[in-house]
Each structure stands twice: as structure tokens, then as C-alpha cells.
Amino acid sequence: EPEVTQTPSHQVTQMGQEVILRCVPISNHLYFYWYRQILGQKVEFLVSFYNNEISEKSEIFDDQFSVERPDGSNFTLKIRSTKLEDSAMYFCASSEGGRGRGYTFGSGTRLTVV
Amino acid sequence: SQQGEEDPQALSIQEGENATMNCSYKTSINNLQWYRQNSGRGLVHLILIRSNEREKHSGRLRVTLDTSKKSSSLLITASRAADTASYFCATDAYSGGGADGLTFGKGTHLIIQP
């Protein structure tokens, strides 16, 4: 069964450093997403991406965040200057889009900011 | 309560029993989805029910949706130890013309006692 692949599985970074989280969505999917889950809290929507541009973003997705699809397969989330409160599990997801379509999530990247 | 609020927060039952989890939401939706998350792992899509559907089955899973009460339930029949996980409902308020994100609840932590 097709999978969404995320790398790395765990990243530790110092506060103020830039991190790039990588995702390979399912190849025939058209919509891509990033979500995050702070330990013990809800899964929160960050951003959706369609047709090579951001479709929607939440209040969490401020100027320190950016997304990119640099080639035909990768989808990245960049955090420019990490803060302690950015520590969370980050999930990438993709879907075929349209009504009635489920999402396929990756296994996540656990980001720890120290 | 917030969009996508599950209850109970935790449920512990004996193997073989049925487990029922509920979800309430506040806004109009296009579909509601249930996901499972094993500890520290990614989200696995279980089942999606559209706003014009009232009940849906998939294997040992049965989902109901009552849009008049803005609520849904997930029933797992003949539970197994491997069903131990957190279960989340997520609402999709897809508004057309873009890829809106899912809104997740806090989840129900289900423990199946062998």
C-alpha cells in the first residue's frame, strides 16, 4: 500500500537554528499538508499545499514557517529560527483531494528544540 | 466543547468486548473521519463518513453520524489487544476551491485488557 514517507524520524536542534523537515507524499496525490502535535495535545493543522502554492494556512503557520515542493516528489517544511515551543511531532499528509477523500499521514518527525 | 471533541477521554475494556467512542463538533462539515494513533506513531486513517451518510461499516468498525446533533460515534466490535491506541475524530469542512485542513479532537485513549 502506498505510504507517505517522512525524514528524519527524530531531529534535535538548538534554539534559533533552522530545520527542514522532509516528506515524500503519495505520487498521484494532489494535496499536501503539514500538521503538528505537541506532546499530549491535539493534532493541529498548519498548512495545505495545492498546485505549487499554499492553499490554506492556520494561525500557527507564521512567517518563520515555509513550505516548498522543490521537485516532483519532495514536500518540505522549513522552520527558520526554531523556538522551544516548536518542539512537537510534525506530520505530513497527502490526499487525492475533493470531497470524501481520506488523508494518508506519514509516521511523523519528532522535533526537539533545546 | 471544541470542534471534534471525543469522549470518553480514556476507555479500558476487556478483550472481546465492544468499544464505543463519541465525537461532537460545532460547525457544518462535509465529512468526518476517524483515525488511530499508536503511541508515538503516525495517524492511520480508519474510516470516512460523508455528511449525507448516517452509518458506515468497515470490518469490525461501525461509524454513525448525526448531523442534527453534530455528533458521531465509532464502535469497535470484538476488541483485540492490538486495538489499544488513541482514536481521533477529525472534521473536514472542505469549502471548495481549496484544500482545507482537518480539525482534530483530543482523542480517546483506548486500552484493551487481555
Short mmCIF file of N, CA and C in Angstrom, two decimals, chain B residues 1-112:
data_model
loop_
_atom_site.label_atom_id
_atom_site.label_comp_id
_atom_site.label_asym_id
_atom_site.label_seq_id
_atom_site.Cartn_x
_atom_site.Cartn_y
_atom_site.Cartn_z
N SER B 1 -17.85 22.90 24.06
CA SER B 1 -16.80 21.98 23.62
C SER B 1 -16.23 22.47 22.29
N GLN B 2 -15.05 22.00 21.98
CA GLN B 2 -14.39 22.46 20.78
C GLN B 2 -14.77 21.53 19.62
N GLN B 3 -14.49 21.98 18.40
CA GLN B 3 -14.70 21.16 17.22
C GLN B 3 -13.98 19.84 17.38
N GLY B 4 -14.67 18.74 17.08
CA GLY B 4 -14.04 17.44 17.15
C GLY B 4 -13.63 17.08 18.58
N GLU B 5 -14.59 17.01 19.45
CA GLU B 5 -14.31 16.69 20.85
C GLU B 5 -14.77 15.27 21.12
N GLU B 6 -13.83 14.38 21.51
CA GLU B 6 -14.19 13.00 21.75
C GLU B 6 -14.49 12.75 23.22
N ASP B 7 -15.34 11.77 23.45
CA ASP B 7 -15.49 11.26 24.80
C ASP B 7 -15.74 9.77 24.74
N PRO B 8 -15.33 8.96 25.70
CA PRO B 8 -14.58 9.44 26.85
C PRO B 8 -13.14 9.78 26.48
N GLN B 9 -12.41 10.40 27.38
CA GLN B 9 -11.00 10.67 27.13
C GLN B 9 -10.19 9.40 27.21
N ALA B 10 -10.63 8.48 28.07
CA ALA B 10 -9.94 7.20 28.20
C ALA B 10 -10.97 6.12 28.42
N LEU B 11 -10.68 4.94 27.87
CA LEU B 11 -11.61 3.82 27.96
C LEU B 11 -10.80 2.54 28.09
N SER B 12 -11.12 1.76 29.12
CA SER B 12 -10.42 0.50 29.33
C SER B 12 -11.46 -0.62 29.37
N ILE B 13 -11.31 -1.61 28.47
CA ILE B 13 -12.27 -2.70 28.41
C ILE B 13 -11.54 -4.03 28.28
N GLN B 14 -12.27 -5.11 28.46
CA GLN B 14 -11.70 -6.45 28.30
C GLN B 14 -11.71 -6.85 26.83
N GLU B 15 -10.71 -7.62 26.46
CA GLU B 15 -10.63 -8.16 25.10
C GLU B 15 -11.92 -8.91 24.78
N GLY B 16 -12.42 -8.67 23.58
CA GLY B 16 -13.66 -9.32 23.17
C GLY B 16 -14.88 -8.45 23.34
N GLU B 17 -14.79 -7.45 24.22
CA GLU B 17 -15.92 -6.54 24.40
C GLU B 17 -15.94 -5.51 23.27
N ASN B 18 -17.06 -4.81 23.18
CA ASN B 18 -17.18 -3.73 22.19
C ASN B 18 -16.77 -2.41 22.82
N ALA B 19 -16.16 -1.56 22.02
CA ALA B 19 -15.73 -0.23 22.48
C ALA B 19 -16.47 0.83 21.68
N THR B 20 -17.04 1.78 22.38
CA THR B 20 -17.75 2.88 21.71
C THR B 20 -17.14 4.21 22.11
N MET B 21 -16.80 5.00 21.11
CA MET B 21 -16.25 6.33 21.34
C MET B 21 -17.13 7.34 20.62
N ASN B 22 -17.28 8.50 21.22
CA ASN B 22 -18.16 9.53 20.67
C ASN B 22 -17.37 10.77 20.32
N CYS B 23 -17.92 11.52 19.39
CA CYS B 23 -17.28 12.75 18.94
C CYS B 23 -18.37 13.78 18.71
N SER B 24 -18.15 14.99 19.19
CA SER B 24 -19.07 16.09 18.91
C SER B 24 -18.31 17.20 18.20
N TYR B 25 -19.03 17.93 17.39
CA TYR B 25 -18.40 19.03 16.66
C TYR B 25 -19.37 20.19 16.60
N LYS B 26 -18.90 21.34 16.14
CA LYS B 26 -19.73 22.54 16.24
C LYS B 26 -20.15 23.12 14.89
N THR B 27 -19.31 23.01 13.89
CA THR B 27 -19.63 23.68 12.62
C THR B 27 -20.17 22.68 11.60
N SER B 28 -20.66 23.18 10.50
CA SER B 28 -21.09 22.32 9.41
C SER B 28 -19.88 21.62 8.81
N ILE B 29 -20.09 20.40 8.40
CA ILE B 29 -18.98 19.62 7.86
C ILE B 29 -19.36 19.00 6.52
N ASN B 30 -18.36 18.60 5.77
CA ASN B 30 -18.58 17.81 4.57
C ASN B 30 -18.36 16.33 4.83
N ASN B 31 -17.43 16.04 5.69
CA ASN B 31 -17.26 14.66 6.12
C ASN B 31 -16.58 14.63 7.46
N LEU B 32 -16.63 13.48 8.09
CA LEU B 32 -15.98 13.27 9.38
C LEU B 32 -15.15 12.01 9.25
N GLN B 33 -13.95 12.06 9.78
CA GLN B 33 -13.03 10.94 9.63
C GLN B 33 -12.55 10.48 11.01
N TRP B 34 -12.28 9.20 11.11
CA TRP B 34 -11.71 8.64 12.34
C TRP B 34 -10.31 8.13 12.03
N TYR B 35 -9.39 8.42 12.95
CA TYR B 35 -8.01 7.99 12.81
C TYR B 35 -7.57 7.27 14.08
N ARG B 36 -6.61 6.40 13.92
CA ARG B 36 -6.00 5.71 15.05
C ARG B 36 -4.53 6.11 15.13
N GLN B 37 -4.03 6.25 16.35
CA GLN B 37 -2.63 6.56 16.55
C GLN B 37 -2.08 5.67 17.65
N ASN B 38 -1.13 4.84 17.28
CA ASN B 38 -0.42 4.08 18.29
C ASN B 38 0.63 4.99 18.90
N SER B 39 0.99 4.70 20.14
CA SER B 39 1.86 5.58 20.91
C SER B 39 3.09 6.00 20.13
N GLY B 40 3.26 7.32 19.96
CA GLY B 40 4.45 7.84 19.30
C GLY B 40 4.52 7.60 17.82
N ARG B 41 3.44 7.14 17.23
CA ARG B 41 3.46 6.82 15.80
C ARG B 41 2.56 7.77 15.01
N GLY B 42 2.45 7.50 13.72
CA GLY B 42 1.63 8.34 12.85
C GLY B 42 0.15 8.04 12.96
N LEU B 43 -0.62 8.79 12.23
CA LEU B 43 -2.07 8.65 12.22
C LEU B 43 -2.48 7.72 11.09
N VAL B 44 -3.32 6.77 11.42
CA VAL B 44 -3.80 5.84 10.42
C VAL B 44 -5.27 6.10 10.15
N HIS B 45 -5.60 6.35 8.91
CA HIS B 45 -6.99 6.62 8.54
C HIS B 45 -7.82 5.34 8.65
N LEU B 46 -8.91 5.42 9.40
CA LEU B 46 -9.76 4.24 9.61
C LEU B 46 -10.98 4.26 8.70
N ILE B 47 -11.71 5.35 8.75
CA ILE B 47 -12.99 5.37 8.05
C ILE B 47 -13.44 6.82 7.87
N LEU B 48 -14.14 7.06 6.79
CA LEU B 48 -14.66 8.40 6.50
C LEU B 48 -16.15 8.28 6.27
N ILE B 49 -16.90 9.18 6.85
CA ILE B 49 -18.35 9.20 6.63
C ILE B 49 -18.73 10.59 6.12
N ARG B 50 -19.46 10.62 5.03
CA ARG B 50 -19.86 11.89 4.43
C ARG B 50 -21.06 12.47 5.17
N SER B 51 -21.27 13.75 4.99
CA SER B 51 -22.34 14.42 5.73
C SER B 51 -23.73 13.92 5.36
N ASN B 52 -23.86 13.30 4.18
CA ASN B 52 -25.18 12.79 3.78
C ASN B 52 -25.34 11.30 4.11
N GLU B 53 -24.37 10.75 4.83
CA GLU B 53 -24.46 9.35 5.26
C GLU B 53 -24.77 9.30 6.75
N ARG B 54 -25.43 8.24 7.16
CA ARG B 54 -25.80 8.10 8.57
C ARG B 54 -25.03 6.99 9.26
N GLU B 55 -24.61 6.00 8.50
CA GLU B 55 -23.90 4.87 9.09
C GLU B 55 -22.97 4.27 8.05
N LYS B 56 -21.84 3.78 8.54
CA LYS B 56 -20.89 3.15 7.63
C LYS B 56 -20.15 2.05 8.38
N HIS B 57 -19.85 0.97 7.66
CA HIS B 57 -19.16 -0.15 8.26
C HIS B 57 -17.86 -0.41 7.52
N SER B 58 -16.87 -0.87 8.29
CA SER B 58 -15.63 -1.34 7.68
C SER B 58 -15.04 -2.38 8.61
N GLY B 59 -15.20 -3.65 8.22
CA GLY B 59 -14.71 -4.73 9.08
C GLY B 59 -15.38 -4.68 10.45
N ARG B 60 -14.58 -4.56 11.51
CA ARG B 60 -15.14 -4.52 12.86
C ARG B 60 -15.51 -3.10 13.30
N LEU B 61 -15.41 -2.17 12.40
CA LEU B 61 -15.71 -0.77 12.72
C LEU B 61 -17.09 -0.39 12.21
N ARG B 62 -17.80 0.36 13.05
CA ARG B 62 -19.08 0.93 12.64
C ARG B 62 -19.10 2.38 13.07
N VAL B 63 -19.37 3.25 12.13
CA VAL B 63 -19.41 4.69 12.42
C VAL B 63 -20.81 5.19 12.14
N THR B 64 -21.31 6.03 13.02
CA THR B 64 -22.58 6.70 12.79
C THR B 64 -22.35 8.21 12.79
N LEU B 65 -23.22 8.89 12.11
CA LEU B 65 -23.14 10.35 12.05
C LEU B 65 -24.54 10.91 12.18
N ASP B 66 -24.72 11.83 13.11
CA ASP B 66 -25.98 12.53 13.30
C ASP B 66 -25.71 14.01 13.12
N THR B 67 -25.97 14.52 11.93
CA THR B 67 -25.65 15.93 11.66
C THR B 67 -26.58 16.88 12.41
N SER B 68 -27.77 16.40 12.78
CA SER B 68 -28.67 17.29 13.54
C SER B 68 -28.13 17.53 14.95
N LYS B 69 -27.45 16.52 15.49
CA LYS B 69 -26.84 16.65 16.82
C LYS B 69 -25.35 16.98 16.74
N LYS B 70 -24.84 17.04 15.53
CA LYS B 70 -23.41 17.29 15.31
C LYS B 70 -22.58 16.32 16.15
N SER B 71 -22.85 15.05 15.93
CA SER B 71 -22.13 14.04 16.70
C SER B 71 -21.90 12.80 15.85
N SER B 72 -20.89 12.04 16.24
CA SER B 72 -20.55 10.80 15.57
C SER B 72 -20.10 9.80 16.62
N SER B 73 -20.24 8.54 16.30
CA SER B 73 -19.73 7.52 17.20
C SER B 73 -18.94 6.49 16.40
N LEU B 74 -17.94 5.94 17.04
CA LEU B 74 -17.13 4.86 16.47
C LEU B 74 -17.28 3.65 17.37
N LEU B 75 -17.73 2.56 16.79
CA LEU B 75 -17.88 1.30 17.52
C LEU B 75 -16.86 0.31 16.98
N ILE B 76 -16.09 -0.25 17.87
CA ILE B 76 -15.17 -1.34 17.52
C ILE B 76 -15.73 -2.60 18.17
N THR B 77 -16.10 -3.56 17.37
CA THR B 77 -16.68 -4.78 17.92
C THR B 77 -15.59 -5.82 18.15
N ALA B 78 -15.86 -6.72 19.10
CA ALA B 78 -14.95 -7.83 19.39
C ALA B 78 -13.50 -7.34 19.50
N SER B 79 -13.27 -6.45 20.44
CA SER B 79 -11.97 -5.78 20.53
C SER B 79 -10.84 -6.77 20.77
N ARG B 80 -9.66 -6.36 20.31
CA ARG B 80 -8.43 -7.15 20.43
C ARG B 80 -7.37 -6.31 21.10
N ALA B 81 -6.38 -6.95 21.67
CA ALA B 81 -5.29 -6.21 22.33
C ALA B 81 -4.63 -5.23 21.37
N ALA B 82 -4.56 -5.61 20.10
CA ALA B 82 -3.92 -4.75 19.09
C ALA B 82 -4.72 -3.49 18.80
N ASP B 83 -5.95 -3.41 19.29
CA ASP B 83 -6.75 -2.20 19.10
C ASP B 83 -6.36 -1.11 20.09
N THR B 84 -5.53 -1.44 21.06
CA THR B 84 -5.07 -0.44 22.03
C THR B 84 -4.36 0.69 21.29
N ALA B 85 -4.89 1.89 21.43
CA ALA B 85 -4.37 3.05 20.70
C ALA B 85 -5.19 4.26 21.10
N SER B 86 -4.83 5.41 20.56
CA SER B 86 -5.66 6.60 20.69
C SER B 86 -6.47 6.77 19.40
N TYR B 87 -7.72 7.15 19.56
CA TYR B 87 -8.61 7.29 18.41
C TYR B 87 -9.08 8.74 18.34
N PHE B 88 -8.97 9.31 17.15
CA PHE B 88 -9.30 10.71 16.95
C PHE B 88 -10.38 10.84 15.89
N CYS B 89 -11.32 11.73 16.13
CA CYS B 89 -12.20 12.13 15.05
C CYS B 89 -11.66 13.43 14.46
N ALA B 90 -11.90 13.63 13.19
CA ALA B 90 -11.43 14.83 12.51
C ALA B 90 -12.51 15.27 11.54
N THR B 91 -12.83 16.54 11.58
CA THR B 91 -13.87 17.05 10.70
C THR B 91 -13.25 17.79 9.53
N ASP B 92 -13.89 17.62 8.40
CA ASP B 92 -13.44 18.24 7.16
C ASP B 92 -14.52 19.19 6.70
N ALA B 93 -14.22 20.46 6.76
CA ALA B 93 -15.19 21.48 6.35
C ALA B 93 -14.81 22.01 4.99
N TYR B 94 -14.43 21.11 4.11
CA TYR B 94 -13.99 21.47 2.76
C TYR B 94 -15.00 22.43 2.12
N SER B 95 -14.51 23.57 1.74
CA SER B 95 -15.43 24.60 1.26
C SER B 95 -15.36 24.78 -0.24
N GLY B 96 -14.58 23.97 -0.91
CA GLY B 96 -14.49 24.07 -2.36
C GLY B 96 -13.46 25.09 -2.79
N GLY B 97 -12.74 24.83 -3.85
CA GLY B 97 -11.77 25.77 -4.37
C GLY B 97 -10.43 25.71 -3.67
N GLY B 98 -10.30 24.85 -2.67
CA GLY B 98 -9.03 24.76 -1.97
C GLY B 98 -8.99 23.56 -1.07
N ALA B 99 -7.88 23.30 -0.45
CA ALA B 99 -7.72 22.12 0.38
C ALA B 99 -7.71 22.56 1.83
N ASP B 100 -8.85 22.58 2.46
CA ASP B 100 -8.91 22.96 3.86
C ASP B 100 -8.37 21.86 4.73
N GLY B 101 -7.84 22.23 5.88
CA GLY B 101 -7.30 21.25 6.79
C GLY B 101 -8.37 20.58 7.61
N LEU B 102 -7.98 19.46 8.21
CA LEU B 102 -8.84 18.75 9.15
C LEU B 102 -8.72 19.38 10.53
N THR B 103 -9.82 19.32 11.28
CA THR B 103 -9.81 19.76 12.67
C THR B 103 -9.97 18.53 13.54
N PHE B 104 -8.97 18.26 14.35
CA PHE B 104 -8.93 17.06 15.18
C PHE B 104 -9.43 17.34 16.58
N GLY B 105 -9.98 16.29 17.20
CA GLY B 105 -10.28 16.33 18.61
C GLY B 105 -9.06 15.88 19.41
N LYS B 106 -9.24 15.84 20.73
CA LYS B 106 -8.13 15.44 21.61
C LYS B 106 -7.96 13.93 21.68
N GLY B 107 -8.96 13.20 21.26
CA GLY B 107 -8.81 11.77 21.18
C GLY B 107 -9.32 11.00 22.38
N THR B 108 -9.59 9.75 22.14
CA THR B 108 -9.94 8.79 23.19
C THR B 108 -8.83 7.76 23.25
N HIS B 109 -8.26 7.59 24.45
CA HIS B 109 -7.22 6.58 24.61
C HIS B 109 -7.88 5.27 25.01
N LEU B 110 -7.83 4.30 24.13
CA LEU B 110 -8.47 3.00 24.34
C LEU B 110 -7.44 1.97 24.78
N ILE B 111 -7.75 1.31 25.88
CA ILE B 111 -6.87 0.22 26.36
C ILE B 111 -7.69 -1.05 26.38
N ILE B 112 -7.19 -2.08 25.71
CA ILE B 112 -7.84 -3.38 25.69
C ILE B 112 -7.05 -4.31 26.61
#
